[in-house]
mmCIF file of C-alpha atoms and ligand atoms in Angstrom:
data_model
loop_
_atom_site.group_PDB
_atom_site.id
_atom_site.type_symbol
_atom_site.label_atom_id
_atom_site.label_comp_id
_atom_site.label_asym_id
_atom_site.label_seq_id
_atom_site.Cartn_x
_atom_site.Cartn_y
_atom_site.Cartn_z
ATOM 1 C CA UNK A 1 -52.590 33.468 15.797
ATOM 2 C CA UNK A 2 -52.792 34.499 12.298
ATOM 3 C CA UNK A 3 -49.692 35.588 10.581
ATOM 4 C CA UNK A 4 -49.607 39.099 11.334
ATOM 5 C CA UNK A 5 -49.894 38.239 14.651
ATOM 6 C CA UNK A 6 -47.081 35.776 14.800
ATOM 7 C CA UNK A 7 -44.831 38.203 12.919
ATOM 8 C CA UNK A 8 -45.866 40.973 15.794
ATOM 9 C CA UNK A 9 -44.674 38.636 18.548
ATOM 10 C CA UNK A 10 -41.816 37.061 16.467
ATOM 11 C CA UNK A 11 -40.330 40.937 16.560
ATOM 12 C CA UNK A 12 -40.986 41.119 20.197
ATOM 13 C CA UNK A 13 -38.766 38.474 20.925
ATOM 14 C CA UNK A 14 -35.759 39.795 18.793
ATOM 15 C CA UNK A 15 -37.069 42.790 20.656
ATOM 16 C CA UNK A 16 -36.054 41.578 24.086
ATOM 17 C CA UNK A 17 -33.029 40.072 22.954
ATOM 18 C CA UNK A 18 -33.990 36.711 21.656
ATOM 19 C CA UNK A 19 -31.337 35.990 18.484
ATOM 20 C CA UNK A 20 -31.755 32.117 18.217
ATOM 21 C CA UNK A 21 -34.365 29.475 18.104
ATOM 22 C CA UNK A 22 -32.846 26.864 20.633
ATOM 23 C CA UNK A 23 -35.473 24.174 20.331
ATOM 24 C CA UNK A 24 -37.788 22.312 18.051
ATOM 25 C CA UNK A 25 -41.166 22.912 20.316
ATOM 26 C CA UNK A 26 -42.322 26.043 22.160
ATOM 27 C CA UNK A 27 -42.029 25.740 25.942
ATOM 28 C CA UNK A 28 -44.422 27.852 27.988
ATOM 29 C CA UNK A 29 -42.567 28.780 31.225
ATOM 30 C CA UNK A 30 -45.408 30.870 32.203
ATOM 31 C CA UNK A 31 -47.129 27.511 33.254
ATOM 32 C CA UNK A 32 -46.743 26.380 36.818
ATOM 33 C CA UNK A 33 -44.719 23.340 37.201
ATOM 34 C CA UNK A 34 -47.450 20.328 38.307
ATOM 35 C CA UNK A 35 -46.319 19.625 41.901
ATOM 36 C CA UNK A 36 -44.484 16.006 41.940
ATOM 37 C CA UNK A 37 -44.223 14.238 45.427
ATOM 38 C CA UNK A 38 -40.974 15.065 47.183
ATOM 39 C CA UNK A 39 -38.473 11.616 46.962
ATOM 40 C CA UNK A 40 -37.844 11.642 51.763
ATOM 41 C CA UNK A 41 -35.780 8.740 50.811
ATOM 42 C CA UNK A 42 -32.913 11.337 49.279
ATOM 43 C CA UNK A 43 -33.514 13.854 51.286
ATOM 44 C CA UNK A 44 -33.347 10.971 54.354
ATOM 45 C CA UNK A 45 -29.855 9.721 52.517
ATOM 46 C CA UNK A 46 -27.984 13.389 52.713
ATOM 47 C CA UNK A 47 -25.671 13.199 55.051
ATOM 48 C CA UNK A 48 -26.236 16.959 56.280
ATOM 49 C CA UNK A 49 -26.208 15.989 59.590
ATOM 50 C CA UNK A 50 -22.806 14.977 59.868
ATOM 51 C CA UNK A 51 -20.663 17.232 61.581
ATOM 52 C CA UNK A 52 -17.189 18.114 59.895
ATOM 53 C CA UNK A 53 -16.963 18.353 55.509
ATOM 54 C CA UNK A 54 -20.084 18.361 53.924
ATOM 55 C CA UNK A 55 -20.175 17.088 50.243
ATOM 56 C CA UNK A 56 -21.503 19.408 47.719
ATOM 57 C CA UNK A 57 -23.930 16.426 46.187
ATOM 58 C CA UNK A 58 -25.797 16.583 49.913
ATOM 59 C CA UNK A 59 -25.828 20.584 49.606
ATOM 60 C CA UNK A 60 -27.166 20.199 46.098
ATOM 61 C CA UNK A 61 -29.588 17.856 47.149
ATOM 62 C CA UNK A 62 -30.466 20.507 50.078
ATOM 63 C CA UNK A 63 -30.855 23.277 47.184
ATOM 64 C CA UNK A 64 -31.402 21.497 43.675
ATOM 65 C CA UNK A 65 -35.025 22.853 42.251
ATOM 66 C CA UNK A 66 -38.486 21.202 42.352
ATOM 67 C CA UNK A 67 -41.045 20.966 45.166
ATOM 68 C CA UNK A 68 -38.898 20.566 47.904
ATOM 69 C CA UNK A 69 -36.261 23.474 46.927
ATOM 70 C CA UNK A 70 -35.370 26.092 49.703
ATOM 71 C CA UNK A 71 -35.175 29.878 48.738
ATOM 72 C CA UNK A 72 -31.760 30.632 47.684
ATOM 73 C CA UNK A 73 -29.419 32.857 46.642
ATOM 74 C CA UNK A 74 -26.308 34.796 47.411
ATOM 75 C CA UNK A 75 -25.732 33.276 51.065
ATOM 76 C CA UNK A 76 -26.857 30.213 49.499
ATOM 77 C CA UNK A 77 -24.388 30.148 46.343
ATOM 78 C CA UNK A 78 -21.588 31.031 49.135
ATOM 79 C CA UNK A 79 -22.430 27.874 51.202
ATOM 80 C CA UNK A 80 -22.887 25.800 48.334
ATOM 81 C CA UNK A 81 -19.246 27.022 46.967
ATOM 82 C CA UNK A 82 -17.415 26.681 50.392
ATOM 83 C CA UNK A 83 -18.011 22.992 51.110
ATOM 84 C CA UNK A 84 -16.360 22.825 47.562
ATOM 85 C CA UNK A 85 -13.100 20.960 46.967
ATOM 86 C CA UNK A 86 -12.374 20.856 43.242
ATOM 87 C CA UNK A 87 -13.093 22.240 41.172
ATOM 88 C CA UNK A 88 -15.417 19.583 39.128
ATOM 89 C CA UNK A 89 -17.227 19.609 42.882
ATOM 90 C CA UNK A 90 -17.733 23.562 41.418
ATOM 91 C CA UNK A 91 -19.003 22.609 38.144
ATOM 92 C CA UNK A 92 -21.254 19.659 39.683
ATOM 93 C CA UNK A 93 -22.448 22.463 41.990
ATOM 94 C CA UNK A 94 -22.977 25.017 39.561
ATOM 95 C CA UNK A 95 -25.050 22.482 37.130
ATOM 96 C CA UNK A 96 -27.254 21.732 40.767
ATOM 97 C CA UNK A 97 -27.841 25.650 41.545
ATOM 98 C CA UNK A 98 -31.082 26.334 40.458
ATOM 99 C CA UNK A 99 -30.941 30.654 42.054
ATOM 100 C CA UNK A 100 -29.244 32.119 39.523
ATOM 101 C CA UNK A 101 -32.390 33.125 36.829
ATOM 102 C CA UNK A 102 -29.607 33.778 34.019
ATOM 103 C CA UNK A 103 -30.225 29.801 34.205
ATOM 104 C CA UNK A 104 -33.545 29.297 33.126
ATOM 105 C CA UNK A 105 -32.969 31.321 29.948
ATOM 106 C CA UNK A 106 -29.628 29.971 29.099
ATOM 107 C CA UNK A 107 -29.290 26.275 27.089
ATOM 108 C CA UNK A 108 -25.957 25.560 28.996
ATOM 109 C CA UNK A 109 -23.756 26.086 31.520
ATOM 110 C CA UNK A 110 -20.544 27.512 30.777
ATOM 111 C CA UNK A 111 -17.665 26.723 33.711
ATOM 112 C CA UNK A 112 -14.029 27.160 32.794
ATOM 113 C CA UNK A 113 -11.931 25.868 29.568
ATOM 114 C CA UNK A 114 -7.750 25.933 29.943
ATOM 115 C CA UNK A 115 -5.632 23.858 31.588
ATOM 116 C CA UNK A 116 -6.238 23.083 35.182
ATOM 117 C CA UNK A 117 -2.645 23.444 36.017
ATOM 118 C CA UNK A 118 -1.713 26.459 35.014
ATOM 119 C CA UNK A 119 -0.108 29.293 36.174
ATOM 120 C CA UNK A 120 -2.152 32.180 34.757
ATOM 121 C CA UNK A 121 -6.248 31.774 34.986
ATOM 122 C CA UNK A 122 -7.866 34.264 33.048
ATOM 123 C CA UNK A 123 -11.476 35.548 34.261
ATOM 124 C CA UNK A 124 -14.025 37.331 31.522
ATOM 125 C CA UNK A 125 -17.679 38.548 31.991
ATOM 126 C CA UNK A 126 -19.919 36.431 30.638
ATOM 127 C CA UNK A 127 -20.605 34.081 28.051
ATOM 128 C CA UNK A 128 -21.737 35.127 24.495
ATOM 129 C CA UNK A 129 -24.691 33.310 22.121
ATOM 130 C CA UNK A 130 -21.262 30.658 20.697
ATOM 131 C CA UNK A 131 -19.900 30.075 24.612
ATOM 132 C CA UNK A 132 -23.887 29.487 25.569
ATOM 133 C CA UNK A 133 -24.305 27.057 22.443
ATOM 134 C CA UNK A 134 -20.795 24.835 23.028
ATOM 135 C CA UNK A 135 -21.134 25.376 26.822
ATOM 136 C CA UNK A 136 -17.408 27.032 27.430
ATOM 137 C CA UNK A 137 -15.719 30.134 27.815
ATOM 138 C CA UNK A 138 -14.274 32.163 24.649
ATOM 139 C CA UNK A 139 -15.512 30.187 21.913
ATOM 140 C CA UNK A 140 -16.698 33.213 19.598
ATOM 141 C CA UNK A 141 -14.913 35.427 17.841
ATOM 142 C CA UNK A 142 -13.620 37.733 21.290
ATOM 143 C CA UNK A 143 -11.954 34.090 22.342
ATOM 144 C CA UNK A 144 -10.870 33.276 18.764
ATOM 145 C CA UNK A 145 -8.614 37.172 19.330
ATOM 146 C CA UNK A 146 -7.826 36.073 22.194
ATOM 147 C CA UNK A 147 -6.855 33.195 21.930
ATOM 148 C CA UNK A 148 -4.363 35.165 19.244
ATOM 149 C CA UNK A 149 -2.980 37.637 22.037
ATOM 150 C CA UNK A 150 -2.476 34.708 24.105
ATOM 151 C CA UNK A 151 -0.054 32.977 22.079
ATOM 152 C CA UNK A 152 1.615 36.345 21.000
ATOM 153 C CA UNK A 153 3.291 35.680 24.180
ATOM 154 C CA UNK A 154 3.846 32.085 24.384
ATOM 155 C CA UNK A 155 0.527 31.255 26.299
ATOM 156 C CA UNK A 156 -2.180 28.889 25.180
ATOM 157 C CA UNK A 157 -5.555 26.981 26.730
ATOM 158 C CA UNK A 158 -3.528 23.922 26.221
ATOM 159 C CA UNK A 159 0.239 24.527 26.353
ATOM 160 C CA UNK A 160 3.009 21.657 26.926
ATOM 161 C CA UNK A 161 3.336 22.760 30.392
ATOM 162 C CA UNK A 162 1.565 25.176 33.539
ATOM 163 C CA UNK A 163 3.772 27.389 32.326
ATOM 164 C CA UNK A 164 2.998 28.065 28.725
ATOM 165 C CA UNK A 165 -1.193 27.092 29.797
ATOM 166 C CA UNK A 166 -4.127 29.498 30.576
ATOM 167 C CA UNK A 167 -7.130 28.520 32.475
ATOM 168 C CA UNK A 168 -10.168 30.434 31.524
ATOM 169 C CA UNK A 169 -13.212 31.307 33.042
ATOM 170 C CA UNK A 170 -16.163 34.154 34.022
ATOM 171 C CA UNK A 171 -17.890 35.826 36.770
ATOM 172 C CA UNK A 172 -20.900 34.589 35.186
ATOM 173 C CA UNK A 173 -21.006 30.866 33.972
ATOM 174 C CA UNK A 174 -24.867 31.569 32.187
ATOM 175 C CA UNK A 175 -25.374 33.647 29.099
ATOM 176 C CA UNK A 176 -27.265 37.092 29.780
ATOM 177 C CA UNK A 177 -30.559 36.969 27.573
ATOM 178 C CA UNK A 178 -29.584 39.041 24.328
ATOM 179 C CA UNK A 179 -25.961 39.532 25.893
ATOM 180 C CA UNK A 180 -27.373 41.815 28.142
ATOM 181 C CA UNK A 181 -25.195 43.258 31.238
ATOM 182 C CA UNK A 182 -25.327 41.256 33.894
ATOM 183 C CA UNK A 183 -27.649 42.886 37.014
ATOM 184 C CA UNK A 184 -25.981 43.034 40.405
ATOM 185 C CA UNK A 185 -27.896 40.108 41.657
ATOM 186 C CA UNK A 186 -27.039 38.053 39.072
ATOM 187 C CA UNK A 187 -23.347 38.387 39.702
ATOM 188 C CA UNK A 188 -23.727 38.313 43.177
ATOM 189 C CA UNK A 189 -25.346 34.662 42.489
ATOM 190 C CA UNK A 190 -22.017 33.388 40.678
ATOM 191 C CA UNK A 191 -19.497 35.278 42.879
ATOM 192 C CA UNK A 192 -18.887 33.189 45.318
ATOM 193 C CA UNK A 193 -18.337 29.980 43.407
ATOM 194 C CA UNK A 194 -15.535 31.932 40.789
ATOM 195 C CA UNK A 195 -14.136 32.886 44.493
ATOM 196 C CA UNK A 196 -13.682 29.801 45.387
ATOM 197 C CA UNK A 197 -12.548 28.263 42.183
ATOM 198 C CA UNK A 198 -9.920 31.162 42.581
ATOM 199 C CA UNK A 199 -9.272 29.623 45.871
ATOM 200 C CA UNK A 200 -8.973 25.942 45.094
ATOM 201 C CA UNK A 201 -6.914 26.386 41.469
ATOM 202 C CA UNK A 202 -4.487 28.829 43.136
ATOM 203 C CA UNK A 203 -3.357 29.959 40.017
ATOM 204 C CA UNK A 204 0.002 32.244 40.155
ATOM 205 C CA UNK A 205 -1.418 34.892 38.180
ATOM 206 C CA UNK A 206 -4.643 36.392 37.547
ATOM 207 C CA UNK A 207 -5.677 38.047 34.655
ATOM 208 C CA UNK A 208 -9.301 39.771 34.745
ATOM 209 C CA UNK A 209 -10.669 40.959 31.277
ATOM 210 C CA UNK A 210 -12.453 44.016 31.232
ATOM 211 C CA UNK A 211 -14.255 45.923 33.820
ATOM 212 C CA UNK A 212 -16.984 43.672 34.847
ATOM 213 C CA UNK A 213 -14.430 40.689 36.240
ATOM 214 C CA UNK A 214 -12.197 43.751 37.380
ATOM 215 C CA UNK A 215 -14.722 45.702 39.992
ATOM 216 C CA UNK A 216 -15.837 42.445 40.904
ATOM 217 C CA UNK A 217 -13.114 40.831 42.245
ATOM 218 C CA UNK A 218 -10.877 43.997 43.629
ATOM 219 C CA UNK A 219 -14.060 45.710 45.045
ATOM 220 C CA UNK A 220 -13.468 49.149 42.988
ATOM 221 C CA UNK A 221 -15.647 50.956 40.587
ATOM 222 C CA UNK A 222 -13.383 53.231 38.649
ATOM 223 C CA UNK A 223 -13.585 52.487 34.479
ATOM 224 C CA UNK A 224 -11.360 49.490 32.741
ATOM 225 C CA UNK A 225 -8.916 52.652 30.974
ATOM 226 C CA UNK A 226 -8.121 53.197 35.015
ATOM 227 C CA UNK A 227 -7.656 49.832 36.355
ATOM 228 C CA UNK A 228 -6.166 48.874 33.255
ATOM 229 C CA UNK A 229 -2.267 47.823 33.218
ATOM 230 C CA UNK A 230 -2.403 47.978 37.054
ATOM 231 C CA UNK A 231 -1.302 44.539 39.572
ATOM 232 C CA UNK A 232 -3.358 44.152 42.280
ATOM 233 C CA UNK A 233 -3.843 41.567 45.416
ATOM 234 C CA UNK A 234 -6.853 39.588 45.275
ATOM 235 C CA UNK A 235 -6.710 37.889 48.328
ATOM 236 C CA UNK A 236 -7.444 34.714 49.178
ATOM 237 C CA UNK A 237 -7.572 32.187 52.581
ATOM 238 C CA UNK A 238 -4.107 31.192 51.773
ATOM 239 C CA UNK A 239 -2.403 34.103 50.754
ATOM 240 C CA UNK A 240 -2.821 37.308 47.815
ATOM 241 C CA UNK A 241 -2.391 36.548 43.834
ATOM 242 C CA UNK A 242 -1.008 38.899 41.795
ATOM 243 C CA UNK A 243 -4.389 40.368 39.607
ATOM 244 C CA UNK A 244 -3.470 42.518 36.376
ATOM 245 C CA UNK A 245 -6.875 44.382 35.121
ATOM 246 C CA UNK A 246 -6.434 44.758 30.994
ATOM 247 C CA UNK A 247 -9.258 45.224 28.424
ATOM 248 C CA UNK A 248 -11.747 42.865 27.043
ATOM 249 C CA UNK A 249 -11.202 41.398 23.506
ATOM 250 C CA UNK A 250 -14.524 41.820 22.584
ATOM 251 C CA UNK A 251 -14.032 45.740 23.460
ATOM 252 C CA UNK A 252 -10.721 45.885 21.214
ATOM 253 C CA UNK A 253 -13.040 43.687 18.305
ATOM 254 C CA UNK A 254 -14.764 47.409 18.733
ATOM 255 C CA UNK A 255 -11.864 49.673 18.911
ATOM 256 C CA UNK A 256 -8.782 48.100 17.543
ATOM 257 C CA UNK A 257 -6.628 50.977 17.997
ATOM 258 C CA UNK A 258 -6.916 50.068 21.556
ATOM 259 C CA UNK A 259 -4.950 46.961 21.050
ATOM 260 C CA UNK A 260 -1.596 48.896 21.722
ATOM 261 C CA UNK A 261 -2.906 49.160 25.351
ATOM 262 C CA UNK A 262 -3.708 45.510 25.106
ATOM 263 C CA UNK A 263 -0.032 44.689 23.852
ATOM 264 C CA UNK A 264 1.592 46.832 26.879
ATOM 265 C CA UNK A 265 -0.709 44.830 29.606
ATOM 266 C CA UNK A 266 0.472 41.548 27.981
ATOM 267 C CA UNK A 267 3.953 42.622 28.128
ATOM 268 C CA UNK A 268 3.691 43.219 31.784
ATOM 269 C CA UNK A 269 2.126 39.901 32.360
ATOM 270 C CA UNK A 270 4.847 38.081 30.496
ATOM 271 C CA UNK A 271 7.418 40.003 32.413
ATOM 272 C CA UNK A 272 5.838 38.969 35.968
ATOM 273 C CA UNK A 273 5.299 35.236 34.779
ATOM 274 C CA UNK A 274 9.673 35.793 33.284
ATOM 275 C CA UNK A 275 10.541 37.420 36.809
ATOM 276 C CA UNK A 276 8.928 34.919 39.213
ATOM 277 C CA UNK A 277 10.040 31.882 37.282
ATOM 278 C CA UNK A 278 13.507 32.733 38.788
HETATM 279 N N1 LIG B 301 -16.940 37.141 26.214
HETATM 280 C C1 LIG B 301 -16.857 36.780 28.108
HETATM 281 O O1 LIG B 301 -16.327 38.139 29.137
HETATM 282 N N2 LIG B 301 -16.892 35.332 28.001
HETATM 283 C C2 LIG B 301 -16.794 34.225 26.652
HETATM 284 O O2 LIG B 301 -17.008 33.470 27.775
HETATM 285 C C3 LIG B 301 -16.875 34.612 26.108
HETATM 286 C C4 LIG B 301 -17.635 36.655 25.972
#
C-alpha cells in the first residue's frame, strides 16, 4: 500500500468513528472464522433438559459464539437474563452473550460500578471511550461530573452504608463505535439484562440519566427536558420502584447553564431518600 492510500484509509476510518488504536496488529474482521469441530461433550453436559431453574452457564453454552451458535436476538437476551438470579450471573451471561453487534467493536464489557447494596441505582446510556477502556461505567469526564453531583447530596459509589452509596449501570453495555447513538436493535438486545439487573438488585430508588434510559425504562417518548424532575414508577415482578428522570452529565458539560435543573432533581432525590428513611 502506498503512503497516500494508507493515509486515505486512515482518514476513512476516522470518519467512520474510529478514534483510538486498540491493538498493535490489524484484525481482518471480514475473514470468515475457520470452522472448528463442535464440542459435543460440553453441550451434553449442559443441564438444559433439567426441569426447573436453568443456570446461566447452561444458557451461555447454548448461545455463545462459535460454530454451534444459535441465531440470537432480543428473545434470547430475555431468556438468558430471566435465568440469572444474581448480578454476578448477569455479568457472566453478558460476557458470553454474542447477539449484540456492539460487542464486536467494543474493547470491554461495561456492566456496573458502585455498591451493589446501595439504595439508589443510576442508569446511564452507553459507555464512552474511557469506560470502554476501563470496563466500568461513568469513569470519564461525565462520570467525574456525576461523582461531584452525587457528593453534593452526600452520595458516592462506595459510601459507608447502602444509604449513602449508589450503584451505576447503563442501558447499553458495550461502547457504540465513535459514541454514536445506539440503534433500537442494540438497545433491545441489552434491555432484558438491564431490567433483570434492576429486579435482582431491588434498589429503593432508580435515577435515569438522560433521555435514552428514561424513555426505555418508562416507555415514554417525550424529550428529557419534559420528563426530567418527575418521578415515575418502574414496574417489577416484586412491586414498583420510584424512578426519577434527570439530565445526563454529558449534556450538562455541554450546557452548564442547565446544571440548575439537575440540581433541583438532586434535591428531589435527596428529599425522597430522607422521607423514605422515616
Ligand atoms: N455516558 C453514559 O451514559 N454512560 C457511561 O458509562 C459513560 C458516559
